mmCIF file of C-alpha atoms in Angstrom:
data_model
loop_
_atom_site.group_PDB
_atom_site.id
_atom_site.type_symbol
_atom_site.label_atom_id
_atom_site.label_comp_id
_atom_site.label_asym_id
_atom_site.label_seq_id
_atom_site.Cartn_x
_atom_site.Cartn_y
_atom_site.Cartn_z
ATOM 1 C CA MET A 29 7.690 -4.001 5.565
ATOM 2 C CA HIS A 30 8.770 -4.048 9.195
ATOM 3 C CA ASP A 31 5.673 -2.169 10.226
ATOM 4 C CA VAL A 32 3.449 -4.932 8.456
ATOM 5 C CA ALA A 33 5.122 -8.010 9.510
ATOM 6 C CA SER A 34 6.137 -6.623 13.147
ATOM 7 C CA LEU A 35 9.787 -6.898 12.436
ATOM 8 C CA THR A 36 12.233 -4.374 13.852
ATOM 9 C CA ALA A 37 13.931 -2.061 11.137
ATOM 10 C CA THR A 38 17.285 -3.759 11.802
ATOM 11 C CA GLU A 39 15.487 -7.364 11.166
ATOM 12 C CA GLU A 40 14.118 -6.147 7.797
ATOM 13 C CA THR A 41 17.493 -5.302 6.786
ATOM 14 C CA ALA A 42 18.948 -8.302 7.539
ATOM 15 C CA TYR A 43 16.588 -10.237 5.923
ATOM 16 C CA ARG A 44 16.816 -8.018 2.618
ATOM 17 C CA ALA A 45 20.660 -8.729 2.977
ATOM 18 C CA LEU A 46 20.271 -12.421 3.573
ATOM 19 C CA LEU A 47 17.898 -12.475 0.203
ATOM 20 C CA ARG A 48 20.376 -10.486 -1.572
ATOM 21 C CA LEU A 49 23.465 -12.930 -0.421
ATOM 22 C CA SER A 50 21.170 -16.232 -1.182
ATOM 23 C CA ALA A 51 23.192 -17.398 2.179
ATOM 24 C CA ALA A 52 25.445 -16.331 4.796
ATOM 25 C CA THR A 53 27.116 -16.825 8.001
ATOM 26 C CA ASP A 54 27.143 -14.111 10.971
ATOM 27 C CA LEU A 55 30.373 -12.812 9.784
ATOM 28 C CA GLU A 56 29.203 -12.505 6.277
ATOM 29 C CA LEU A 57 26.395 -10.784 7.232
ATOM 30 C CA ALA A 58 28.096 -8.364 9.489
ATOM 31 C CA GLU A 59 30.655 -7.565 6.834
ATOM 32 C CA ASP A 60 27.795 -6.997 4.458
ATOM 33 C CA LEU A 61 25.831 -4.845 6.656
ATOM 34 C CA ALA A 62 28.929 -3.094 8.458
ATOM 35 C CA ILE A 63 27.577 -4.270 12.181
ATOM 36 C CA ASP A 64 29.098 -6.249 15.150
ATOM 37 C CA PRO A 65 29.118 -10.315 14.433
ATOM 38 C CA LEU A 66 27.309 -10.818 17.843
ATOM 39 C CA GLN A 67 24.612 -8.521 16.788
ATOM 40 C CA ALA A 68 24.476 -10.314 13.286
ATOM 41 C CA ALA A 69 24.266 -13.570 14.888
ATOM 42 C CA GLN A 70 21.190 -12.628 16.845
ATOM 43 C CA LEU A 71 19.538 -11.120 13.965
ATOM 44 C CA LEU A 72 20.126 -14.446 12.191
ATOM 45 C CA LEU A 73 18.742 -16.259 15.131
ATOM 46 C CA SER A 74 15.870 -14.047 15.400
ATOM 47 C CA LEU A 75 14.990 -14.523 11.940
ATOM 48 C CA GLU A 76 15.162 -18.531 12.277
ATOM 49 C CA THR A 77 13.061 -18.052 15.034
ATOM 50 C CA ARG A 78 10.214 -16.297 13.093
ATOM 51 C CA GLY A 79 10.863 -19.158 10.271
ATOM 52 C CA MET A 80 12.445 -16.536 7.896
ATOM 53 C CA ALA A 81 15.778 -18.196 7.600
ATOM 54 C CA THR A 82 16.868 -21.808 7.716
ATOM 55 C CA VAL A 83 20.206 -23.083 8.961
ATOM 56 C CA MET A 84 22.042 -24.924 5.941
ATOM 57 C CA PRO A 85 23.740 -28.193 6.483
ATOM 58 C CA GLY A 86 27.480 -28.284 6.716
ATOM 59 C CA PRO A 87 30.414 -27.384 9.301
ATOM 60 C CA GLU A 88 29.585 -23.619 9.130
ATOM 61 C CA ARG A 89 26.604 -22.198 10.498
ATOM 62 C CA ARG A 90 25.189 -20.930 7.106
ATOM 63 C CA TYR A 91 21.608 -19.511 7.168
ATOM 64 C CA ARG A 92 19.314 -19.070 4.061
ATOM 65 C CA PRO A 93 16.524 -16.981 3.439
ATOM 66 C CA ALA A 94 12.962 -18.312 3.355
ATOM 67 C CA PRO A 95 11.332 -17.325 0.020
ATOM 68 C CA PRO A 96 9.060 -14.380 0.874
ATOM 69 C CA ASP A 97 5.684 -15.814 0.095
ATOM 70 C CA LEU A 98 6.544 -18.543 2.452
ATOM 71 C CA ALA A 99 7.796 -16.322 5.092
ATOM 72 C CA PHE A 100 4.762 -14.047 5.287
ATOM 73 C CA GLY A 101 2.054 -16.593 4.287
ATOM 74 C CA PRO A 102 0.709 -17.260 7.854
ATOM 75 C CA LEU A 103 0.918 -13.502 8.159
ATOM 76 C CA VAL A 104 -1.213 -12.623 5.176
ATOM 77 C CA GLN A 105 -3.864 -15.470 6.491
ATOM 78 C CA SER A 106 -3.500 -13.957 9.733
ATOM 79 C CA ARG A 107 -4.418 -10.357 8.371
ATOM 80 C CA GLU A 108 -7.130 -11.813 6.123
ATOM 81 C CA GLN A 109 -8.974 -13.484 9.257
ATOM 82 C CA GLU A 110 -8.461 -9.948 11.045
ATOM 83 C CA LEU A 111 -10.380 -8.461 8.238
ATOM 84 C CA ARG A 112 -12.921 -10.574 8.070
ATOM 85 C CA GLU A 113 -13.469 -10.079 11.971
ATOM 86 C CA ILE A 114 -13.303 -6.523 11.631
ATOM 87 C CA ARG A 115 -16.119 -6.546 9.000
ATOM 88 C CA ALA A 116 -18.127 -8.324 10.940
ATOM 89 C CA ARG A 117 -17.701 -6.031 13.975
ATOM 90 C CA ILE A 118 -18.756 -3.478 11.708
ATOM 91 C CA THR A 119 -21.719 -5.105 10.685
ATOM 92 C CA LEU A 120 -22.721 -5.638 14.172
ATOM 93 C CA LEU A 121 -22.060 -1.997 15.310
ATOM 94 C CA THR A 122 -23.875 -0.769 11.994
ATOM 95 C CA ASN A 123 -27.176 -2.623 13.130
ATOM 96 C CA GLU A 124 -26.568 -1.328 16.732
ATOM 97 C CA TYR A 125 -26.598 2.322 15.201
ATOM 98 C CA ARG A 126 -29.842 1.654 12.983
ATOM 99 C CA SER A 127 -31.582 0.404 15.971
ATOM 100 C CA ARG A 128 -30.970 3.488 18.042
ATOM 101 C CA ALA A 129 -33.917 5.528 18.649
ATOM 102 C CA ASP A 130 -32.076 8.891 18.662
ATOM 103 C CA PRO A 131 -29.210 8.630 16.171
ATOM 104 C CA SER A 132 -27.888 11.870 16.930
ATOM 105 C CA GLY A 133 -24.778 12.351 18.801
ATOM 106 C CA PHE A 134 -21.589 10.575 16.788
ATOM 107 C CA VAL A 135 -23.170 10.527 13.607
ATOM 108 C CA GLU A 136 -24.146 12.794 11.395
ATOM 109 C CA VAL A 137 -25.679 12.840 7.654
ATOM 110 C CA VAL A 138 -24.631 15.473 5.092
ATOM 111 C CA HIS A 139 -26.727 15.784 1.922
ATOM 112 C CA GLY A 140 -25.248 17.225 -1.384
ATOM 113 C CA ALA A 141 -21.992 17.140 -3.140
ATOM 114 C CA LYS A 142 -21.260 20.869 -2.368
ATOM 115 C CA ALA A 143 -21.568 20.008 1.454
ATOM 116 C CA ILE A 144 -19.821 16.687 1.302
ATOM 117 C CA ALA A 145 -16.801 18.625 -0.405
ATOM 118 C CA GLN A 146 -16.900 21.285 2.309
ATOM 119 C CA ARG A 147 -16.412 18.792 4.960
ATOM 120 C CA VAL A 148 -13.843 16.639 3.260
ATOM 121 C CA ASP A 149 -12.120 19.919 2.753
ATOM 122 C CA GLN A 150 -12.259 20.937 6.415
ATOM 123 C CA LEU A 151 -11.379 17.404 7.593
ATOM 124 C CA GLN A 152 -8.056 17.801 5.593
ATOM 125 C CA ARG A 153 -7.324 21.309 6.620
ATOM 126 C CA ASN A 154 -7.813 20.556 10.388
ATOM 127 C CA ALA A 155 -5.748 17.233 10.495
ATOM 128 C CA ARG A 156 -2.650 17.851 12.702
ATOM 129 C CA LYS A 157 -1.015 14.199 12.245
ATOM 130 C CA GLU A 158 -2.266 12.160 9.385
ATOM 131 C CA VAL A 159 -5.151 11.587 7.057
ATOM 132 C CA ARG A 160 -6.016 8.111 5.582
ATOM 133 C CA GLY A 161 -8.284 7.303 2.686
ATOM 134 C CA LEU A 162 -9.718 4.552 0.684
ATOM 135 C CA VAL A 163 -10.442 5.734 -2.969
ATOM 136 C CA LYS A 164 -12.949 4.091 -5.147
ATOM 137 C CA PRO A 165 -15.040 5.098 -7.927
ATOM 138 C CA PRO A 166 -17.042 7.087 -8.788
ATOM 139 C CA VAL A 167 -16.092 10.459 -7.823
ATOM 140 C CA VAL A 168 -18.780 11.630 -5.259
ATOM 141 C CA ALA A 169 -18.034 15.014 -4.136
ATOM 142 C CA VAL A 170 -13.933 16.076 -4.389
ATOM 143 C CA SER A 171 -12.198 15.109 -7.443
ATOM 144 C CA ALA A 172 -8.328 14.917 -7.572
ATOM 145 C CA GLN A 173 -8.162 17.974 -9.629
ATOM 146 C CA ASP A 174 -10.035 19.875 -6.707
ATOM 147 C CA ASN A 175 -8.271 18.320 -3.804
ATOM 148 C CA ASP A 176 -5.886 21.420 -3.018
ATOM 149 C CA ALA A 177 -6.419 20.764 0.625
ATOM 150 C CA GLU A 178 -4.426 17.575 0.419
ATOM 151 C CA TYR A 179 -1.305 19.237 -1.111
ATOM 152 C CA ASP A 180 -1.511 22.061 1.396
ATOM 153 C CA ALA A 181 -1.611 19.827 4.419
ATOM 154 C CA LEU A 182 1.311 17.695 3.095
ATOM 155 C CA ALA A 183 3.326 20.866 2.488
ATOM 156 C CA GLU A 184 2.613 21.443 6.288
ATOM 157 C CA GLY A 185 4.130 17.879 7.219
ATOM 158 C CA VAL A 186 0.535 15.955 7.697
ATOM 159 C CA ARG A 187 0.900 12.130 6.747
ATOM 160 C CA PHE A 188 -1.542 11.015 4.129
ATOM 161 C CA ARG A 189 -1.786 7.494 3.564
ATOM 162 C CA VAL A 190 -4.133 6.414 0.698
ATOM 163 C CA ILE A 191 -5.299 2.930 -0.675
ATOM 164 C CA TYR A 192 -6.688 3.045 -4.387
ATOM 165 C CA ASP A 193 -8.743 0.344 -5.821
ATOM 166 C CA ARG A 194 -7.259 -1.431 -8.500
ATOM 167 C CA GLU A 195 -10.035 -0.412 -10.776
ATOM 168 C CA LEU A 196 -8.723 3.179 -11.025
ATOM 169 C CA LEU A 197 -5.521 2.093 -12.103
ATOM 170 C CA LEU A 198 -7.198 0.205 -15.203
ATOM 171 C CA LEU A 199 -8.479 3.690 -16.232
ATOM 172 C CA PRO A 200 -5.936 5.267 -19.137
ATOM 173 C CA GLY A 201 -3.992 8.483 -18.337
ATOM 174 C CA ASP A 202 -4.010 8.522 -14.751
ATOM 175 C CA PRO A 203 -7.346 10.513 -13.862
ATOM 176 C CA TYR A 204 -7.148 10.400 -10.124
ATOM 177 C CA GLU A 205 -3.608 11.806 -10.657
ATOM 178 C CA VAL A 206 -2.107 9.041 -8.109
ATOM 179 C CA SER A 207 1.409 9.977 -9.707
ATOM 180 C CA ASP A 208 1.309 13.551 -8.785
ATOM 181 C CA ALA A 209 0.047 12.999 -5.177
ATOM 182 C CA VAL A 210 2.687 10.227 -4.686
ATOM 183 C CA SER A 211 5.408 12.712 -5.924
ATOM 184 C CA ARG A 212 4.430 15.135 -3.479
ATOM 185 C CA GLY A 213 4.677 13.216 -0.539
ATOM 186 C CA GLU A 214 1.477 11.087 -0.595
ATOM 187 C CA GLU A 215 1.762 7.065 0.687
ATOM 188 C CA ALA A 216 -0.089 5.270 -1.778
ATOM 189 C CA ARG A 217 -0.969 1.578 -2.312
ATOM 190 C CA ILE A 218 -3.139 -0.430 -4.369
ATOM 191 C CA ALA A 219 -6.212 -3.039 -3.075
ATOM 192 C CA ALA A 220 -8.661 -5.043 -5.017
ATOM 193 C CA ASP A 221 -12.413 -4.798 -4.295
ATOM 194 C CA LEU A 222 -12.181 -2.020 -1.676
ATOM 195 C CA PRO A 223 -15.510 -2.055 0.347
ATOM 196 C CA LEU A 224 -16.393 1.691 0.927
ATOM 197 C CA LYS A 225 -15.124 4.970 0.167
ATOM 198 C CA LEU A 226 -13.502 6.596 3.297
ATOM 199 C CA VAL A 227 -11.543 9.427 4.714
ATOM 200 C CA ILE A 228 -10.107 9.714 8.315
ATOM 201 C CA GLY A 229 -8.775 12.938 10.192
ATOM 202 C CA ASP A 230 -6.437 11.945 12.356
ATOM 203 C CA ASP A 231 -8.628 9.764 14.895
ATOM 204 C CA ASP A 232 -11.471 12.218 15.358
ATOM 205 C CA LEU A 233 -13.333 12.215 12.324
ATOM 206 C CA ALA A 234 -14.360 10.022 9.341
ATOM 207 C CA ILE A 235 -16.563 10.561 6.270
ATOM 208 C CA VAL A 236 -18.262 7.732 4.392
ATOM 209 C CA PRO A 237 -19.842 8.537 1.081
ATOM 210 C CA VAL A 238 -22.717 6.645 0.222
ATOM 211 C CA ILE A 239 -22.288 5.052 -3.110
ATOM 212 C CA ASP A 240 -24.950 2.617 -3.748
ATOM 213 C CA ALA A 241 -27.753 5.010 -3.774
ATOM 214 C CA GLU A 242 -30.288 4.760 -6.382
ATOM 215 C CA PRO A 243 -29.889 6.828 -9.801
ATOM 216 C CA GLY A 244 -30.834 10.235 -9.271
ATOM 217 C CA ASP A 245 -30.769 10.169 -5.403
ATOM 218 C CA GLU A 246 -28.885 13.109 -3.520
ATOM 219 C CA THR A 247 -25.476 12.609 -3.033
ATOM 220 C CA THR A 248 -25.183 11.589 0.843
ATOM 221 C CA ALA A 249 -22.244 11.006 3.240
ATOM 222 C CA ILE A 250 -22.164 9.932 6.553
ATOM 223 C CA LEU A 251 -19.705 11.732 9.331
ATOM 224 C CA LEU A 252 -18.746 9.708 12.284
ATOM 225 C CA HIS A 253 -17.249 11.312 15.600
ATOM 226 C CA PRO A 254 -15.149 9.524 18.126
ATOM 227 C CA SER A 255 -17.163 5.910 18.768
ATOM 228 C CA GLY A 256 -17.021 2.200 18.452
ATOM 229 C CA LEU A 257 -17.717 2.562 14.892
ATOM 230 C CA LEU A 258 -15.041 4.890 14.350
ATOM 231 C CA ALA A 259 -12.967 3.082 15.986
ATOM 232 C CA ALA A 260 -13.620 -0.069 13.735
ATOM 233 C CA LEU A 261 -13.179 1.951 10.300
ATOM 234 C CA ILE A 262 -9.689 2.906 11.542
ATOM 235 C CA ALA A 263 -8.834 -0.858 12.151
ATOM 236 C CA LEU A 264 -10.324 -1.991 8.742
ATOM 237 C CA PHE A 265 -8.470 0.613 7.226
ATOM 238 C CA GLU A 266 -5.113 -0.575 8.758
ATOM 239 C CA THR A 267 -5.637 -3.769 7.980
ATOM 240 C CA LEU A 268 -6.427 -3.203 4.361
ATOM 241 C CA TRP A 269 -3.128 -1.229 4.513
ATOM 242 C CA GLN A 270 -0.797 -3.876 5.916
ATOM 243 C CA SER A 271 -2.342 -6.063 2.846
ATOM 244 C CA SER A 272 -1.943 -3.620 0.205
ATOM 245 C CA THR A 273 0.501 -3.055 -2.632
ATOM 246 C CA PRO A 274 2.674 0.061 -2.443
ATOM 247 C CA ILE A 275 2.571 2.347 -5.758
ATOM 248 C CA LEU A 276 6.123 3.480 -6.643
ATOM 249 C CA VAL A 277 6.982 6.646 -8.209
ATOM 250 C CA GLY A 278 10.342 7.749 -8.800
ATOM 251 C CA ALA A 279 11.531 11.183 -9.952
ATOM 252 C CA ALA A 280 10.366 10.903 -13.421
ATOM 253 C CA GLY A 281 8.272 7.896 -13.180
ATOM 254 C CA GLN A 282 8.380 7.096 -16.753
ATOM 255 C CA LEU A 283 10.075 4.303 -19.008
ATOM 256 C CA ASP A 284 13.401 5.359 -20.662
ATOM 257 C CA GLU A 285 12.990 3.386 -23.731
ATOM 258 C CA ASP A 286 16.596 3.329 -24.807
ATOM 259 C CA HIS A 287 17.747 2.676 -21.389
ATOM 260 C CA ALA A 288 20.049 -0.619 -21.591
ATOM 261 C CA GLY A 289 22.018 -0.585 -17.965
ATOM 262 C CA GLU A 290 21.927 -3.142 -15.413
ATOM 263 C CA GLU A 291 20.105 -0.544 -12.913
ATOM 264 C CA PRO A 292 16.380 -0.056 -13.271
ATOM 265 C CA THR A 293 15.208 3.644 -13.881
ATOM 266 C CA ALA A 294 12.388 5.338 -12.243
ATOM 267 C CA GLY A 295 9.775 4.270 -14.867
ATOM 268 C CA ASP A 296 11.223 0.710 -14.213
ATOM 269 C CA MET A 297 10.146 0.594 -10.776
ATOM 270 C CA ARG A 298 6.959 2.145 -11.221
ATOM 271 C CA LEU A 299 6.071 -0.479 -14.003
ATOM 272 C CA LEU A 300 7.238 -3.299 -11.473
ATOM 273 C CA SER A 301 5.092 -2.085 -8.641
ATOM 274 C CA LEU A 302 2.118 -2.165 -11.333
ATOM 275 C CA LEU A 303 3.030 -5.501 -12.389
ATOM 276 C CA LEU A 304 3.196 -6.879 -8.519
ATOM 277 C CA ALA A 305 -0.337 -5.082 -8.147
ATOM 278 C CA GLY A 306 -1.527 -7.662 -10.524
ATOM 279 C CA LEU A 307 -2.400 -5.059 -13.719
ATOM 280 C CA THR A 308 -2.373 -6.237 -17.234
ATOM 281 C CA ASP A 309 0.146 -5.394 -19.519
ATOM 282 C CA GLN A 310 -2.732 -3.411 -21.201
ATOM 283 C CA SER A 311 -3.429 -1.580 -18.039
ATOM 284 C CA ILE A 312 0.232 -0.967 -16.974
ATOM 285 C CA ALA A 313 0.689 0.752 -20.690
ATOM 286 C CA ALA A 314 -2.311 3.076 -20.380
ATOM 287 C CA GLN A 315 -0.784 4.073 -16.920
ATOM 288 C CA LEU A 316 2.523 4.612 -18.150
ATOM 289 C CA GLY A 317 0.958 6.640 -21.635
ATOM 290 C CA LEU A 318 3.005 4.402 -23.494
ATOM 291 C CA SER A 319 2.367 1.358 -26.040
ATOM 292 C CA THR A 320 1.493 -2.187 -24.804
ATOM 293 C CA ARG A 321 4.419 -3.181 -26.900
ATOM 294 C CA THR A 322 6.881 -1.041 -25.246
ATOM 295 C CA VAL A 323 5.645 -2.412 -22.001
ATOM 296 C CA GLN A 324 6.046 -5.811 -22.890
ATOM 297 C CA ARG A 325 9.785 -5.331 -24.556
ATOM 298 C CA ARG A 326 11.055 -3.572 -21.183
ATOM 299 C CA LEU A 327 9.670 -6.419 -19.204
ATOM 300 C CA HIS A 328 11.687 -8.815 -21.476
ATOM 301 C CA ASP A 329 14.712 -6.596 -21.256
ATOM 302 C CA LEU A 330 14.452 -6.871 -17.330
ATOM 303 C CA ILE A 331 14.100 -10.728 -17.323
ATOM 304 C CA LYS A 332 17.234 -10.981 -19.310
ATOM 305 C CA ILE A 333 18.961 -8.336 -16.891
ATOM 306 C CA THR A 334 17.853 -10.322 -13.679
ATOM 307 C CA GLY A 335 18.866 -13.533 -15.509
ATOM 308 C CA VAL A 336 15.422 -15.529 -14.910
ATOM 309 C CA ARG A 337 12.661 -16.559 -17.299
ATOM 310 C CA THR A 338 9.442 -15.790 -15.971
ATOM 311 C CA ARG A 339 7.737 -12.748 -14.542
ATOM 312 C CA ILE A 340 7.247 -14.120 -11.143
ATOM 313 C CA GLN A 341 10.869 -14.863 -11.021
ATOM 314 C CA LEU A 342 11.667 -11.195 -11.764
ATOM 315 C CA ILE A 343 9.311 -10.095 -9.107
ATOM 316 C CA TRP A 344 11.336 -12.275 -6.783
ATOM 317 C CA GLN A 345 14.726 -10.762 -8.156
ATOM 318 C CA ALA A 346 13.388 -7.364 -8.228
ATOM 319 C CA THR A 347 12.344 -7.733 -4.543
ATOM 320 C CA LYS A 348 15.518 -9.331 -3.753
ATOM 321 C CA ARG A 349 17.697 -6.700 -5.161
ATOM 322 C CA GLY A 350 15.460 -3.877 -3.562
ATOM 323 C CA TRP A 351 14.019 -2.473 -6.541
ATOM 324 C CA ILE A 352 10.541 -2.629 -5.282
#
């Protein structure tokens, strides 16, 4: 979260500890985190300055955490404004591109699913640091089952960050193999209504499949080399990444119907991440390969374990306890 909210890792750790403790003095926080009391006092003061903690009345200087929705509300609004500005920039740059007499140079047009698949494969295999992607239906050229290049690159240490349209998680059985990709090291998140399909290799090349063509038209994609338009697409991805919901997959990633312990299983954490993403019980059940009744029963169990009454309170407690 610290990369999203411009927090240091230490500040995020202190805020999470404060959520877990409900309230704490600098000495109590220092003991909980095993740090120097002076450092704890500085962290609490920093959180207070950011509006993420308030001082409680009383003789002791005790801090109470601000609820995450209040602490990060202004940040969300700021990110949304940034996204609107980036989309406006993309529109201007697109109009500029279309008005060019000579479209060659930083833009290429590739026709045909086979040619597009080849370029996507090359992009992933040539990446040295990172591949970023926006995935939404329909499949244009490369299906999840045919994307060996990603797994090869992950094995070589290339970072993959992918945002999936929430519509994909409404499909039964995980046809896009999101769980498998995450278990292999992909960092995945969910967002609603992604504006386009996109894959970016390092900061050197982007491929944008055209998905609004007329039925029967040849599959087409636009390749963008370093330019203002590529920079705008990178900025768009980063803004979407910061506002999207992580997809969590544990070692097994399945619900244990007989589990009755106080701590969540890997399947429980995946269930909670899907719930946080806004999926219905039916869609969560389809993703996990379970019945809707089983999902509802486990959610009821988690509500009892955490001592809350509603699903909103369950999400709050799950965040507070570090489950999601």
